Amino acid sequence: MSKNAENSRILNWGLIGTARINRALIPALRLSRRSKLAGVASRDLERAKSYAREWRIPRAYGSYADVLSDPSIDVVYNSLPNHMHAEWTIMAARAGKHVLCEKPLALNVEEVDAIHAAASENNVVIAEAFMYYHHPQTHQVLDLLRKGEIGELRLVSGEFSFLLSDGNNIRLNPAYGGGSIWDIGCYPISYSMLALGQTPLEVMGWQVTSQSGVDQTFTGQMRFAGGVISQFRSSFALPQQTAMQLRGTGGDILVAAPYQPHMGGKITLRRDGKDRHIRTSSISPYLCEVNDMAAAVLDGKPQGLPLEQSRNHIAVITALLESAKTGKPVLL
């Protein structure tokens, strides 16, 4: 196939599951020039048909396996519960499908290694859906750090919280990979690692558990090379809050909406007691991640978030959970 023909190709996407998060990705797929939403799969055919009618999706499948067996589908979006991410991502890869999988990609590094092997063996692209990774606002923050706008980075802090009053919510189910750190703590953790360009050397975590036994609130620290410390907190017991702060020897970078930058995103560069506000793009981060997938599949470009980095995310989170359980720091 010629380069021009390859660039003009459209990727047909299928949704595995009817999770609420689909509502964020569906508009992005419709905005993307190189992607098309072609089908949705549910364990119940009538549910799939109803969902397809509601969202104007051409095809409905009565099982997840059916969408994987459709040769016209190029990419699947895996929005199943956390404990099903690895299983169905691997099955999709073995069926020759590229995969955008909701975070967390897996619940342990062994599952990530199995995903990586399936991707390599079947020559497919697999990406963890941290949409903010691909957004211009995140790139602006990284550019400010590279230019030394705040001197040497010394401390990173971040948080993500919202009130979860439903005790039966899937996010609190230990069998489904529940807990605030897996659901939302992964954001400030991954953001810190991205900003520093490395994996921590040591972590320490503390948690307050819900009645189900998973963490309702989690706070942790990560020690990086060069004497840099990162602190984060996640909670289902506190009002909505998202923020990242990066402190250097010459100033600070404050990011008001780091994970959903299109929803009131703003970067504040603080130096010598003065604030400079930097405008950011309002483009959907979900569109950015869809376009990143298209560029990787159709153009062979490096992924914005490679699987090696996703493995690091999972290794750090599992170490933090081990620390919270034992009450001791964990070396990585």
Tab-separated table of C-alpha atoms in Angstrom:
chain	number	residue	atom	x	y	z
A	1	MET	CA	0.000	0.000	0.000
A	2	SER	CA	1.345	3.450	-0.931
A	3	LYS	CA	2.033	6.022	1.799
A	4	ASN	CA	-0.787	8.250	0.569
A	5	ALA	CA	-3.242	5.351	0.508
A	6	GLU	CA	-2.209	4.335	4.027
A	7	ASN	CA	-2.635	7.906	5.323
A	8	SER	CA	-6.143	8.084	3.841
A	9	ARG	CA	-7.279	4.872	5.547
A	10	ILE	CA	-10.043	5.059	8.131
A	11	LEU	CA	-9.882	2.954	11.272
A	12	ASN	CA	-13.149	1.235	12.185
A	13	TRP	CA	-13.653	1.172	15.949
A	14	GLY	CA	-15.739	-1.159	18.070
A	15	LEU	CA	-16.705	-0.547	21.685
A	16	ILE	CA	-16.331	-3.430	24.139
A	17	GLY	CA	-18.946	-2.631	26.744
A	18	THR	CA	-21.412	0.178	27.312
A	19	ALA	CA	-19.694	1.948	30.219
A	20	ARG	CA	-20.420	5.591	30.991
A	21	ILE	CA	-16.894	6.619	29.936
A	22	ASN	CA	-17.890	5.765	26.342
A	23	ARG	CA	-19.765	9.070	26.300
A	24	ALA	CA	-16.440	10.894	26.327
A	25	LEU	CA	-14.867	8.821	23.558
A	26	ILE	CA	-17.799	8.637	21.146
A	27	PRO	CA	-17.761	12.373	20.244
A	28	ALA	CA	-13.990	12.181	19.791
A	29	LEU	CA	-14.310	9.280	17.360
A	30	ARG	CA	-16.820	11.309	15.367
A	31	LEU	CA	-14.492	14.302	15.225
A	32	SER	CA	-11.454	12.305	14.167
A	33	ARG	CA	-10.707	12.388	10.437
A	34	ARG	CA	-9.129	8.940	10.501
A	35	SER	CA	-11.508	7.045	12.767
A	36	LYS	CA	-15.070	5.812	12.520
A	37	LEU	CA	-17.279	4.304	15.216
A	38	ALA	CA	-18.615	1.132	13.613
A	39	GLY	CA	-20.003	-1.080	16.381
A	40	VAL	CA	-20.732	-1.710	20.048
A	41	ALA	CA	-20.714	-5.012	21.949
A	42	SER	CA	-22.574	-6.020	25.077
A	43	ARG	CA	-23.171	-9.364	26.780
A	44	ASP	CA	-26.837	-8.866	25.890
A	45	LEU	CA	-27.792	-8.316	22.246
A	46	GLU	CA	-30.898	-6.266	23.054
A	47	ARG	CA	-28.868	-3.968	25.265
A	48	ALA	CA	-26.299	-3.590	22.504
A	49	LYS	CA	-29.043	-2.776	19.968
A	50	SER	CA	-30.634	-0.238	22.300
A	51	TYR	CA	-27.259	1.407	22.932
A	52	ALA	CA	-26.489	1.427	19.207
A	53	ARG	CA	-29.800	3.180	18.476
A	54	GLU	CA	-29.243	5.750	21.220
A	55	TRP	CA	-25.753	6.639	20.007
A	56	ARG	CA	-26.354	6.072	16.276
A	57	ILE	CA	-23.803	3.257	16.011
A	58	PRO	CA	-24.150	1.119	12.864
A	59	ARG	CA	-23.660	-2.376	14.316
A	60	ALA	CA	-24.536	-4.125	17.587
A	61	TYR	CA	-22.962	-7.346	18.872
A	62	GLY	CA	-24.464	-9.688	21.466
A	63	SER	CA	-21.093	-10.694	22.927
A	64	TYR	CA	-17.623	-9.224	23.283
A	65	ALA	CA	-16.236	-12.103	21.233
A	66	ASP	CA	-18.487	-11.179	18.300
A	67	VAL	CA	-16.917	-7.753	17.833
A	68	LEU	CA	-13.465	-9.346	17.925
A	69	SER	CA	-14.433	-11.817	15.193
A	70	ASP	CA	-15.678	-9.078	12.841
A	71	PRO	CA	-12.929	-8.595	10.210
A	72	SER	CA	-14.115	-5.069	9.453
A	73	ILE	CA	-13.203	-3.815	12.956
A	74	ASP	CA	-9.658	-2.468	13.258
A	75	VAL	CA	-9.552	-1.062	16.805
A	76	VAL	CA	-11.498	-1.809	19.957
A	77	TYR	CA	-12.013	0.402	22.973
A	78	ASN	CA	-12.011	-1.658	26.167
A	79	SER	CA	-14.058	0.115	28.837
A	80	LEU	CA	-14.906	-2.971	30.862
A	81	PRO	CA	-14.382	-3.084	34.657
A	82	ASN	CA	-10.758	-2.989	35.796
A	83	HIS	CA	-10.423	-6.714	36.457
A	84	MET	CA	-11.420	-7.487	32.856
A	85	HIS	CA	-9.012	-5.101	31.144
A	86	ALA	CA	-6.094	-7.489	30.715
A	87	GLU	CA	-8.176	-10.510	29.704
A	88	TRP	CA	-10.111	-8.816	26.930
A	89	THR	CA	-7.197	-6.692	25.742
A	90	ILE	CA	-5.161	-9.855	25.233
A	91	MET	CA	-8.090	-11.574	23.488
A	92	ALA	CA	-8.487	-8.568	21.197
A	93	ALA	CA	-4.792	-8.580	20.340
A	94	ARG	CA	-4.921	-12.278	19.508
A	95	ALA	CA	-7.840	-11.491	17.204
A	96	GLY	CA	-5.630	-8.979	15.398
A	97	LYS	CA	-7.301	-5.881	16.825
A	98	HIS	CA	-5.540	-2.775	18.038
A	99	VAL	CA	-6.709	-1.750	21.506
A	100	LEU	CA	-7.291	1.436	23.433
A	101	CYS	CA	-7.860	0.172	26.980
A	102	GLU	CA	-9.191	2.257	29.828
A	103	LYS	CA	-6.868	2.808	32.764
A	104	PRO	CA	-5.612	0.951	34.597
A	105	LEU	CA	-4.345	-1.240	31.788
A	106	ALA	CA	-4.000	-4.121	34.255
A	107	LEU	CA	-3.881	-4.852	37.985
A	108	ASN	CA	-0.353	-6.288	38.152
A	109	VAL	CA	2.835	-6.229	36.078
A	110	GLU	CA	2.454	-9.881	35.062
A	111	GLU	CA	-0.741	-8.943	33.225
A	112	VAL	CA	1.025	-6.033	31.530
A	113	ASP	CA	3.807	-8.361	30.398
A	114	ALA	CA	1.202	-10.732	28.932
A	115	ILE	CA	-0.426	-7.792	27.125
A	116	HIS	CA	2.943	-6.685	25.764
A	117	ALA	CA	3.655	-10.205	24.519
A	118	ALA	CA	0.250	-10.428	22.800
A	119	ALA	CA	0.818	-7.054	21.115
A	120	SER	CA	4.249	-8.089	19.848
A	121	GLU	CA	3.153	-11.535	18.675
A	122	ASN	CA	0.177	-10.166	16.749
A	123	ASN	CA	1.734	-6.903	15.532
A	124	VAL	CA	-0.935	-4.664	17.040
A	125	VAL	CA	-0.869	-1.366	18.916
A	126	ILE	CA	-2.139	-1.322	22.501
A	127	ALA	CA	-2.456	1.853	24.536
A	128	GLU	CA	-3.600	2.731	28.041
A	129	ALA	CA	-6.204	5.497	27.939
A	130	PHE	CA	-4.569	8.322	29.880
A	131	MET	CA	-6.016	10.943	27.542
A	132	TYR	CA	-4.261	13.917	29.191
A	133	TYR	CA	-0.900	12.475	28.052
A	134	HIS	CA	-1.639	13.577	24.490
A	135	HIS	CA	-3.102	17.025	25.147
A	136	PRO	CA	-1.304	20.289	24.233
A	137	GLN	CA	-1.613	21.522	27.835
A	138	THR	CA	0.479	18.600	29.085
A	139	HIS	CA	3.024	19.224	26.342
A	140	GLN	CA	3.176	22.893	27.403
A	141	VAL	CA	3.943	21.914	30.987
A	142	LEU	CA	6.697	19.552	29.858
A	143	ASP	CA	8.114	22.270	27.617
A	144	LEU	CA	8.247	24.733	30.536
A	145	LEU	CA	10.171	22.148	32.551
A	146	ARG	CA	12.588	21.436	29.689
A	147	LYS	CA	13.289	25.149	29.296
A	148	GLY	CA	14.107	25.465	32.988
A	149	GLU	CA	11.363	28.017	33.628
A	150	ILE	CA	11.171	27.004	37.310
A	151	GLY	CA	14.791	25.986	37.748
A	152	GLU	CA	15.477	22.472	39.012
A	153	LEU	CA	12.323	20.506	39.774
A	154	ARG	CA	12.296	19.452	43.426
A	155	LEU	CA	8.724	18.680	44.505
A	156	VAL	CA	5.621	17.490	42.660
A	157	SER	CA	2.210	17.268	44.299
A	158	GLY	CA	-1.163	16.312	42.908
A	159	GLU	CA	-4.654	15.264	43.826
A	160	PHE	CA	-7.861	13.879	42.439
A	161	SER	CA	-10.989	13.492	44.546
A	162	PHE	CA	-14.765	13.383	44.322
A	163	LEU	CA	-17.587	12.345	46.625
A	164	LEU	CA	-18.872	8.820	46.071
A	165	SER	CA	-21.939	8.216	48.205
A	166	ASP	CA	-23.142	4.932	46.672
A	167	GLY	CA	-21.657	2.106	48.724
A	168	ASN	CA	-22.563	-0.374	45.977
A	169	ASN	CA	-20.633	1.482	43.278
A	170	ILE	CA	-18.345	-0.731	41.199
A	171	ARG	CA	-15.417	1.495	42.195
A	172	LEU	CA	-15.654	0.066	45.722
A	173	ASN	CA	-15.807	-3.594	44.702
A	174	PRO	CA	-12.519	-5.348	45.568
A	175	ALA	CA	-13.232	-8.199	43.140
A	176	TYR	CA	-13.409	-5.685	40.303
A	177	GLY	CA	-10.142	-3.886	41.061
A	178	GLY	CA	-11.843	-1.138	43.052
A	179	GLY	CA	-10.296	1.613	45.141
A	180	SER	CA	-9.522	5.294	44.730
A	181	ILE	CA	-5.876	4.752	43.795
A	182	TRP	CA	-6.766	2.535	40.816
A	183	ASP	CA	-9.614	4.797	39.706
A	184	ILE	CA	-8.254	8.320	40.217
A	185	GLY	CA	-4.982	8.191	42.160
A	186	CYS	CA	-3.393	6.784	39.016
A	187	TYR	CA	-3.703	10.262	37.462
A	188	PRO	CA	-1.410	12.272	39.775
A	189	ILE	CA	0.907	9.254	40.008
A	190	SER	CA	1.299	8.979	36.236
A	191	TYR	CA	1.500	12.780	35.843
A	192	SER	CA	4.371	12.941	38.350
A	193	MET	CA	6.243	10.183	36.521
A	194	LEU	CA	5.698	11.898	33.184
A	195	ALA	CA	6.886	15.272	34.490
A	196	LEU	CA	10.027	13.756	35.994
A	197	GLY	CA	10.672	11.352	33.124
A	198	GLN	CA	11.464	8.488	35.478
A	199	THR	CA	10.104	5.834	37.816
A	200	PRO	CA	10.411	6.362	41.575
A	201	LEU	CA	13.079	4.559	43.575
A	202	GLU	CA	10.934	4.147	46.675
A	203	VAL	CA	7.293	4.669	47.644
A	204	MET	CA	5.279	4.936	50.837
A	205	GLY	CA	1.486	4.811	51.032
A	206	TRP	CA	-1.301	5.219	53.571
A	207	GLN	CA	-4.974	4.433	53.098
A	208	VAL	CA	-8.366	4.741	54.733
A	209	THR	CA	-10.478	1.802	53.663
A	210	SER	CA	-14.165	1.616	52.871
A	211	GLN	CA	-16.506	-1.039	54.288
A	212	SER	CA	-15.688	-3.236	51.293
A	213	GLY	CA	-11.994	-3.159	52.169
A	214	VAL	CA	-10.651	-1.102	49.255
A	215	ASP	CA	-9.086	2.291	49.776
A	216	GLN	CA	-11.599	5.117	50.001
A	217	THR	CA	-8.812	7.637	50.518
A	218	PHE	CA	-5.175	7.109	49.604
A	219	THR	CA	-2.193	9.346	50.117
A	220	GLY	CA	1.353	8.546	49.142
A	221	GLN	CA	4.871	9.732	48.562
A	222	MET	CA	7.338	8.748	45.866
A	223	ARG	CA	11.101	9.324	46.066
A	224	PHE	CA	12.866	9.845	42.751
A	225	ALA	CA	16.513	10.036	41.791
A	226	GLY	CA	18.173	13.371	42.416
A	227	GLY	CA	16.345	14.020	45.666
A	228	VAL	CA	12.981	14.791	44.064
A	229	ILE	CA	9.830	13.956	46.038
A	230	SER	CA	6.286	13.536	44.738
A	231	GLN	CA	3.206	13.572	46.964
A	232	PHE	CA	-0.331	12.685	45.909
A	233	ARG	CA	-3.775	12.015	47.314
A	234	SER	CA	-6.929	10.450	45.940
A	235	SER	CA	-10.293	10.144	47.625
A	236	PHE	CA	-13.915	9.175	47.189
A	237	ALA	CA	-14.712	10.944	50.491
A	238	LEU	CA	-13.796	14.524	49.566
A	239	PRO	CA	-15.402	17.085	47.227
A	240	GLN	CA	-14.364	17.290	43.580
A	241	GLN	CA	-10.795	18.512	43.237
A	242	THR	CA	-8.057	18.086	40.642
A	243	ALA	CA	-4.705	19.852	40.624
A	244	MET	CA	-1.004	19.423	39.991
A	245	GLN	CA	1.773	21.622	41.354
A	246	LEU	CA	5.387	21.382	40.262
A	247	ARG	CA	7.859	23.266	42.483
A	248	GLY	CA	11.351	24.135	41.381
A	249	THR	CA	14.296	26.114	42.702
A	250	GLY	CA	13.155	29.130	40.692
A	251	GLY	CA	9.365	28.983	40.786
A	252	ASP	CA	6.219	26.917	40.487
A	253	ILE	CA	3.919	25.557	37.809
A	254	LEU	CA	0.285	25.151	38.869
A	255	VAL	CA	-2.129	23.199	36.672
A	256	ALA	CA	-5.782	23.668	37.627
A	257	ALA	CA	-7.288	20.942	35.427
A	258	PRO	CA	-4.416	18.590	34.624
A	259	TYR	CA	-6.415	15.483	33.718
A	260	GLN	CA	-9.383	17.133	31.943
A	261	PRO	CA	-7.608	20.133	30.402
A	262	HIS	CA	-10.502	21.025	28.117
A	263	MET	CA	-12.672	21.710	31.180
A	264	GLY	CA	-11.289	25.019	32.424
A	265	GLY	CA	-7.649	24.205	31.852
A	266	LYS	CA	-5.110	26.819	32.917
A	267	ILE	CA	-1.374	26.843	33.569
A	268	THR	CA	0.005	29.348	36.062
A	269	LEU	CA	3.734	30.039	36.062
A	270	ARG	CA	4.704	31.598	39.404
A	271	ARG	CA	8.087	33.262	39.790
A	272	ASP	CA	9.329	35.999	42.138
A	273	GLY	CA	5.871	36.349	43.643
A	274	LYS	CA	4.287	37.074	40.253
A	275	ASP	CA	1.844	34.897	38.320
A	276	ARG	CA	1.779	34.473	34.561
A	277	HIS	CA	-1.262	32.680	33.195
A	278	ILE	CA	-0.695	30.614	30.088
A	279	ARG	CA	-3.548	29.846	27.735
A	280	THR	CA	-4.136	26.219	26.816
A	281	SER	CA	-5.998	24.500	24.026
A	282	SER	CA	-9.662	23.553	24.456
A	283	ILE	CA	-9.330	20.518	22.175
A	284	SER	CA	-10.749	17.318	23.638
A	285	PRO	CA	-8.018	15.123	25.176
A	286	TYR	CA	-10.064	12.122	24.037
A	287	LEU	CA	-9.711	13.290	20.447
A	288	CYS	CA	-5.974	13.653	21.060
A	289	GLU	CA	-5.673	10.036	22.225
A	290	VAL	CA	-7.777	8.773	19.303
A	291	ASN	CA	-5.507	10.649	16.890
A	292	ASP	CA	-2.439	9.260	18.663
A	293	MET	CA	-3.765	5.742	18.097
A	294	ALA	CA	-4.399	6.489	14.409
A	295	ALA	CA	-0.879	7.865	13.976
A	296	ALA	CA	0.636	4.780	15.627
A	297	VAL	CA	-1.462	2.292	13.619
A	298	LEU	CA	-1.549	3.978	10.225
A	299	ASP	CA	1.727	5.907	10.176
A	300	GLY	CA	3.898	3.772	12.418
A	301	LYS	CA	4.662	6.707	14.701
A	302	PRO	CA	5.841	6.074	18.272
A	303	GLN	CA	2.995	5.957	20.778
A	304	GLY	CA	2.555	8.929	23.060
A	305	LEU	CA	2.164	6.465	25.936
A	306	PRO	CA	4.146	3.263	25.275
A	307	LEU	CA	3.383	0.015	27.061
A	308	GLU	CA	6.687	0.194	28.935
A	309	GLN	CA	5.456	3.311	30.716
A	310	SER	CA	2.113	1.683	31.496
A	311	ARG	CA	4.035	-1.167	33.105
A	312	ASN	CA	5.792	1.395	35.292
A	313	HIS	CA	2.418	2.866	36.317
A	314	ILE	CA	1.161	-0.532	37.458
A	315	ALA	CA	4.394	-1.395	39.263
A	316	VAL	CA	4.238	1.835	41.258
A	317	ILE	CA	0.561	1.486	42.199
A	318	THR	CA	0.979	-2.113	43.359
A	319	ALA	CA	4.031	-1.061	45.405
A	320	LEU	CA	2.039	1.747	47.025
A	321	LEU	CA	-0.763	-0.668	47.927
A	322	GLU	CA	1.788	-3.061	49.403
A	323	SER	CA	3.241	-0.217	51.453
A	324	ALA	CA	-0.172	0.805	52.757
A	325	LYS	CA	-0.845	-2.814	53.744
A	326	THR	CA	2.476	-3.413	55.505
A	327	GLY	CA	3.084	0.078	56.857
A	328	LYS	CA	6.585	0.058	55.386
A	329	PRO	CA	8.229	1.822	52.418
A	330	VAL	CA	8.738	-0.281	49.292
A	331	LEU	CA	11.763	-0.108	47.020
A	332	LEU	CA	11.253	-0.462	43.271
